[in-house]
Tab-separated table of C-alpha atoms in Angstrom:
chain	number	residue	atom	x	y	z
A	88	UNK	CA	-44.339	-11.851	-12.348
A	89	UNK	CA	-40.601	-10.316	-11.365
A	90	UNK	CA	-37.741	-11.263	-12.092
A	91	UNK	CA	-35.902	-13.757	-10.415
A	92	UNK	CA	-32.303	-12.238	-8.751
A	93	UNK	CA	-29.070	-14.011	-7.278
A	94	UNK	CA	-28.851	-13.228	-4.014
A	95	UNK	CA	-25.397	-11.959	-3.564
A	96	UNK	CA	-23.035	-14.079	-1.973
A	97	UNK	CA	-21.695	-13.123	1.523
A	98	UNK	CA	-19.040	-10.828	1.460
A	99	UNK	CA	-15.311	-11.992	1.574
A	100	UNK	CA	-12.120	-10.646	0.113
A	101	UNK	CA	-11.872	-9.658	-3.235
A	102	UNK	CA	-9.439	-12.130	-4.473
A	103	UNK	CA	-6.331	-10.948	-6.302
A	104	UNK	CA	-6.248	-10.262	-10.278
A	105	UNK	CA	-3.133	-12.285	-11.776
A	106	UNK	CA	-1.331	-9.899	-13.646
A	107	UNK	CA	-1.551	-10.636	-17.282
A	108	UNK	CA	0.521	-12.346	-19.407
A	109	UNK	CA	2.284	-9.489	-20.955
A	110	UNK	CA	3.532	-7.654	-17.622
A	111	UNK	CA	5.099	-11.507	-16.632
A	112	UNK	CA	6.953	-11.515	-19.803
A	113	UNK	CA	8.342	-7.996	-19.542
A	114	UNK	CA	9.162	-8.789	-15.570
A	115	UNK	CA	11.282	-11.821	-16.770
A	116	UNK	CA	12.939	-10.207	-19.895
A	117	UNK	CA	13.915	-7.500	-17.437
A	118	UNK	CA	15.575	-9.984	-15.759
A	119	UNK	CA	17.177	-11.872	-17.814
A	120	UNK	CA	18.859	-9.020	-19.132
A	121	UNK	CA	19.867	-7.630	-15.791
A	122	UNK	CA	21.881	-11.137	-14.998
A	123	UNK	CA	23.263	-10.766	-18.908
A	124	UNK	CA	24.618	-7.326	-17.733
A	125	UNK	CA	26.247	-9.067	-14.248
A	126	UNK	CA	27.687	-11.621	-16.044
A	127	UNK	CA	29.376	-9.282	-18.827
A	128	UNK	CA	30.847	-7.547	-15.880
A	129	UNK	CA	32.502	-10.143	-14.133
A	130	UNK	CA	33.696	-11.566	-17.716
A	131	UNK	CA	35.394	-8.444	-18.178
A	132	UNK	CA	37.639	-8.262	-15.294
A	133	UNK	CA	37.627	-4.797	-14.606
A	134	UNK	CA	36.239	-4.398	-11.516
A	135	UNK	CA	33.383	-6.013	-9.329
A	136	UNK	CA	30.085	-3.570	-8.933
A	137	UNK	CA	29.413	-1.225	-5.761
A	138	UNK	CA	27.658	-3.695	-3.796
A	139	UNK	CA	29.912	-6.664	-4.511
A	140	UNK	CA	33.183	-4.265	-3.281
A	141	UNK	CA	30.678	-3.574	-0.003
A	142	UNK	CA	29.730	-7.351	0.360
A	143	UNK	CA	33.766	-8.066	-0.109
A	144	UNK	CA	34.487	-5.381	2.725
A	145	UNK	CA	32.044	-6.447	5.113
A	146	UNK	CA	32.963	-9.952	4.389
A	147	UNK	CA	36.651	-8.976	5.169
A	148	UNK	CA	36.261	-6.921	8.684
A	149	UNK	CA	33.453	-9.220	9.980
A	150	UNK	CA	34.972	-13.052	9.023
A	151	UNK	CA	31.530	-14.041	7.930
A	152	UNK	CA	31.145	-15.694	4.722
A	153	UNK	CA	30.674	-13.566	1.621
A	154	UNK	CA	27.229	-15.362	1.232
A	155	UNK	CA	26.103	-14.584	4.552
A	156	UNK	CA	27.069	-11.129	3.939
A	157	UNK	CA	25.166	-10.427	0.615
A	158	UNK	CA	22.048	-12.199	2.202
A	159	UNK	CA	22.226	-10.201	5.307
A	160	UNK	CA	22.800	-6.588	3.550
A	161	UNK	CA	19.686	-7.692	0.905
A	162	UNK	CA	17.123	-8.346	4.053
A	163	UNK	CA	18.376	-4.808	5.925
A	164	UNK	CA	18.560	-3.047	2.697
A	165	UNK	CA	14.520	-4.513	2.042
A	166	UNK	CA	14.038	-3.233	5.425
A	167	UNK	CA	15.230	0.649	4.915
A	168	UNK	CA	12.734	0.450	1.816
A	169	UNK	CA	10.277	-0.823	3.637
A	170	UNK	CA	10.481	2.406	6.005
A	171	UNK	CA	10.915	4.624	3.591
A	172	UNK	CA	7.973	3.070	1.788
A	173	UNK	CA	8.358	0.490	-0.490
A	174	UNK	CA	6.965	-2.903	0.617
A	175	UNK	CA	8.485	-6.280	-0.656
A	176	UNK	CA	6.547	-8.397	-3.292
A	177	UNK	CA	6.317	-11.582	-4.629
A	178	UNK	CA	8.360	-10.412	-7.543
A	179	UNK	CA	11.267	-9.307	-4.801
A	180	UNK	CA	11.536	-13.009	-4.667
A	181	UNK	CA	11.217	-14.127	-7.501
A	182	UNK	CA	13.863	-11.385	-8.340
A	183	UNK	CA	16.703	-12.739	-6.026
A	184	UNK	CA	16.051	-16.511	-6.992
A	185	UNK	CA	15.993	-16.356	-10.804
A	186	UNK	CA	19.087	-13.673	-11.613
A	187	UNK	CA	21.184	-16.154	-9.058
A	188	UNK	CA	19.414	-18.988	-11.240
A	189	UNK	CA	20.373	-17.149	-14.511
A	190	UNK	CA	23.960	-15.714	-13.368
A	191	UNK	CA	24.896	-19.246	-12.434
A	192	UNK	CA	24.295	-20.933	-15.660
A	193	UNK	CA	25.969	-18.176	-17.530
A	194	UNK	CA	28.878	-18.333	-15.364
A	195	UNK	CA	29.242	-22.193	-16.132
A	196	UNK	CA	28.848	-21.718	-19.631
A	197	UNK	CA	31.918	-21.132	-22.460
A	198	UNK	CA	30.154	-18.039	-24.014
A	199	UNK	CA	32.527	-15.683	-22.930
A	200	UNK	CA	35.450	-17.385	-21.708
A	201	UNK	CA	38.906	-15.653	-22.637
A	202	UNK	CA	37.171	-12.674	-22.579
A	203	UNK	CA	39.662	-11.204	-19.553
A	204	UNK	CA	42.498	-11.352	-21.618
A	205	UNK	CA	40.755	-10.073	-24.408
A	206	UNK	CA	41.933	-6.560	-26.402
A	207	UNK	CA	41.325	-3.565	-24.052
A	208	UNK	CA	38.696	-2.171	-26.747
A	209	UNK	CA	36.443	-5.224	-26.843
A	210	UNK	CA	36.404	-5.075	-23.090
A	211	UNK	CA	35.351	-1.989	-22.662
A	212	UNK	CA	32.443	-2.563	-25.319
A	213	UNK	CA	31.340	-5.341	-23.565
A	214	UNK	CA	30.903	-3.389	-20.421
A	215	UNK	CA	29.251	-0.575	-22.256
A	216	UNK	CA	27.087	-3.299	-23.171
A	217	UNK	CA	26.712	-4.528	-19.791
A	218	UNK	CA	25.370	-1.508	-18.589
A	219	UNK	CA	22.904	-0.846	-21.301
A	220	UNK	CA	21.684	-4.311	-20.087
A	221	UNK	CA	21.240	-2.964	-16.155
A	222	UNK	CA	19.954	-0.178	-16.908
A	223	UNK	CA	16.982	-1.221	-19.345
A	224	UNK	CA	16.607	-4.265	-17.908
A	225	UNK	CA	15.822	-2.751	-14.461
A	226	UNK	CA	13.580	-0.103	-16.075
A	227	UNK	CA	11.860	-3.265	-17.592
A	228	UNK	CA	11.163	-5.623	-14.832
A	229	UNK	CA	10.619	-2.883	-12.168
A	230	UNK	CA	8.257	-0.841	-15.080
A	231	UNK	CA	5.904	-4.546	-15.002
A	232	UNK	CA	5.149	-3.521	-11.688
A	233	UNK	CA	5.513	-6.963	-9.985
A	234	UNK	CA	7.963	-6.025	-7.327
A	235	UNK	CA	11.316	-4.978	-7.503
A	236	UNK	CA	15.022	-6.573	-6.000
A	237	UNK	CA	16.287	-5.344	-2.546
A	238	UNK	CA	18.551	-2.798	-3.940
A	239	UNK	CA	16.283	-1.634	-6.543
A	240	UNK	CA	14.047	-1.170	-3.888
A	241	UNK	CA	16.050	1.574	-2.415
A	242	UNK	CA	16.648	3.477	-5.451
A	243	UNK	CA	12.418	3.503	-6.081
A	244	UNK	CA	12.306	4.369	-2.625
A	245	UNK	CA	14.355	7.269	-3.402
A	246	UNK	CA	12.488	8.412	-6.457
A	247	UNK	CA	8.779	8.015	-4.765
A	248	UNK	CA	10.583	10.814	-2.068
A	249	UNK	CA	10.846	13.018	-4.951
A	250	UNK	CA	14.809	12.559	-5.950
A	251	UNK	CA	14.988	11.564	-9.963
A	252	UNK	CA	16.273	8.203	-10.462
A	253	UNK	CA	18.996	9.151	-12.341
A	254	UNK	CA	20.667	11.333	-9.101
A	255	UNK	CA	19.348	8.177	-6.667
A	256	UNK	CA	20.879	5.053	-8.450
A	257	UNK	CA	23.945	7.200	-8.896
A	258	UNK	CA	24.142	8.159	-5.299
A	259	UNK	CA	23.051	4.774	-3.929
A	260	UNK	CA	26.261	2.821	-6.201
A	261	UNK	CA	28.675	5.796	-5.074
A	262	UNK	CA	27.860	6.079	-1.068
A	263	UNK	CA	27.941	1.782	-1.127
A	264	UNK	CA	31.112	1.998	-3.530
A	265	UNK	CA	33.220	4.578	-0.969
A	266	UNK	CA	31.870	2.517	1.910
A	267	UNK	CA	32.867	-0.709	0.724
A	268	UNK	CA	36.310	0.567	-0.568
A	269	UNK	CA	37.108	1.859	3.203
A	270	UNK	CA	36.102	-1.810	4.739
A	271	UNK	CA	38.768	-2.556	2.112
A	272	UNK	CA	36.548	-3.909	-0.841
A	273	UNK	CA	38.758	-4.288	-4.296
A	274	UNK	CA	38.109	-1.718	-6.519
A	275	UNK	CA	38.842	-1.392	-10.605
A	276	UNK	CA	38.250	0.540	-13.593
A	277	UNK	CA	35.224	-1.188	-14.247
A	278	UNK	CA	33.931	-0.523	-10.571
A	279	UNK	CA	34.184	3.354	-10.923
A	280	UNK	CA	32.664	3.229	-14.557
A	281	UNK	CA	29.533	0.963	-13.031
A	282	UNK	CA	29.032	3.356	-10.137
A	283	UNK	CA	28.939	6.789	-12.826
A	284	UNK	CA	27.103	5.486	-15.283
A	285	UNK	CA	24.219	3.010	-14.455
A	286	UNK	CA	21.995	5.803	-12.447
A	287	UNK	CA	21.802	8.345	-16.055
A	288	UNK	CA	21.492	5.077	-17.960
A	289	UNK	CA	18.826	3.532	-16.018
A	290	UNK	CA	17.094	6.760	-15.843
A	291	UNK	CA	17.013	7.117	-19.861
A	292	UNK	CA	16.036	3.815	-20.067
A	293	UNK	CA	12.736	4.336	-18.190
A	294	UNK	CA	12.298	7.530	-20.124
A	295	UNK	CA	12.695	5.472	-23.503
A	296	UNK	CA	10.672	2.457	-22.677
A	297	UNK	CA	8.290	4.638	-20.772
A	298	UNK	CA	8.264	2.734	-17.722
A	299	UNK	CA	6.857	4.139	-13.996
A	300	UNK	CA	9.792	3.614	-11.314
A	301	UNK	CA	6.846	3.364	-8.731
A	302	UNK	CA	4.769	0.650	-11.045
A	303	UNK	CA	3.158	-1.497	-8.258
A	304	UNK	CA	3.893	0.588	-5.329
């Protein structure tokens, strides 16, 4: 007598794996650290980053309010990487919501207040720190392969056309920094020393950590 066999079901769409446990918890720790590096940035008072001097510009020429401006270069910044390749994912999302979730409550607490006036030195190490914490944080959450930001979009965009991402974040913070500075964006020390240094940090962090800029592409 044969064996008795399961039909097989009808066919359907494969349903979507949940990515494990261990990719979430890198995706968020990438995170966390990338609003940790925002925050010691604007605690320093040196200088806003490249896109905030752009968002201040635009902001400036346009009379629209600076939150209308940073949502409406995010979506048309989303929508160049989506041309050039790079489509937007759940973690693009989740990305925007919880660094403005993070930033927020580290802005309202007393863990660095004081810090502007602060000794020039321990300034400066804080946003030495601050960049170490963009850099490998990006490399981190974008590495879990769960989506990345708008603006980290365009640097992976970038790096799948064959430019390292070293040369691409550096280019990316430079053109946005020169455009928003002639729309009239304020620019400091700390501005300039964001721009130069978080595309060769970010690409040594993937190279340490050993993280794929395209993960999830």
């Amino acid at each position: 007598m044969s064996a008795r066999t399961t039909p097989p079901g009808p066919p359907g769409r494969p349903g979507r794996r949940r990515p494990p446990p261990r990719r979430i918890a890198q995706f968020l720790a990438g995170l966390a650290m990338c609003a940790a590096g925002v925050w010691g940035s604007l605690q320093v008072h040196l200088g806003v980053a490249s896109w905030d001097v752009l968002h201040a510009g635009v902001a400036d020429r346009t009379g629209l309010s600076y939150g209308t401006v940073v949502a409406g270069v995010g979506v048309l910044v989303v929508l160049v990487s989506l041309l050039l390749g790079v489509r937007p994912r759940l973690g693009t999302l989740v990305n925007v919501v919880a660094i403005a979730v993070t930033l927020d409550a580290l802005l309202a607490s007393s863990w660095l207040d004081g810090l502007g006036s602060a000794p020039a030195v321990v300034r400066v190490a804080v946003l030495a720190a601050s960049v170490l914490c963009l850099g490998f944080g990006g490399a981190l959450y974008i590495g879990a392969g769960l989506g990345s930001g708008p603006r980290d979009s365009l640097m992976v965009a970038c790096h799948l056309r064959g430019w390292p991402v070293g040369r691409s974040r550096a280019l990316i913070e430079v053109g946005v920094l020169v455009v928003g500075w002639l729309l009239g964006g304020p620019v400091g020390v700390g501005t300039v020393v964001l721009a130069l240094a978080l595309g060769p940090v970010t690409q040594f962090a993937f190279r340490v950590l050993r993280q794929s800029p395209g993960a999830g592409t």
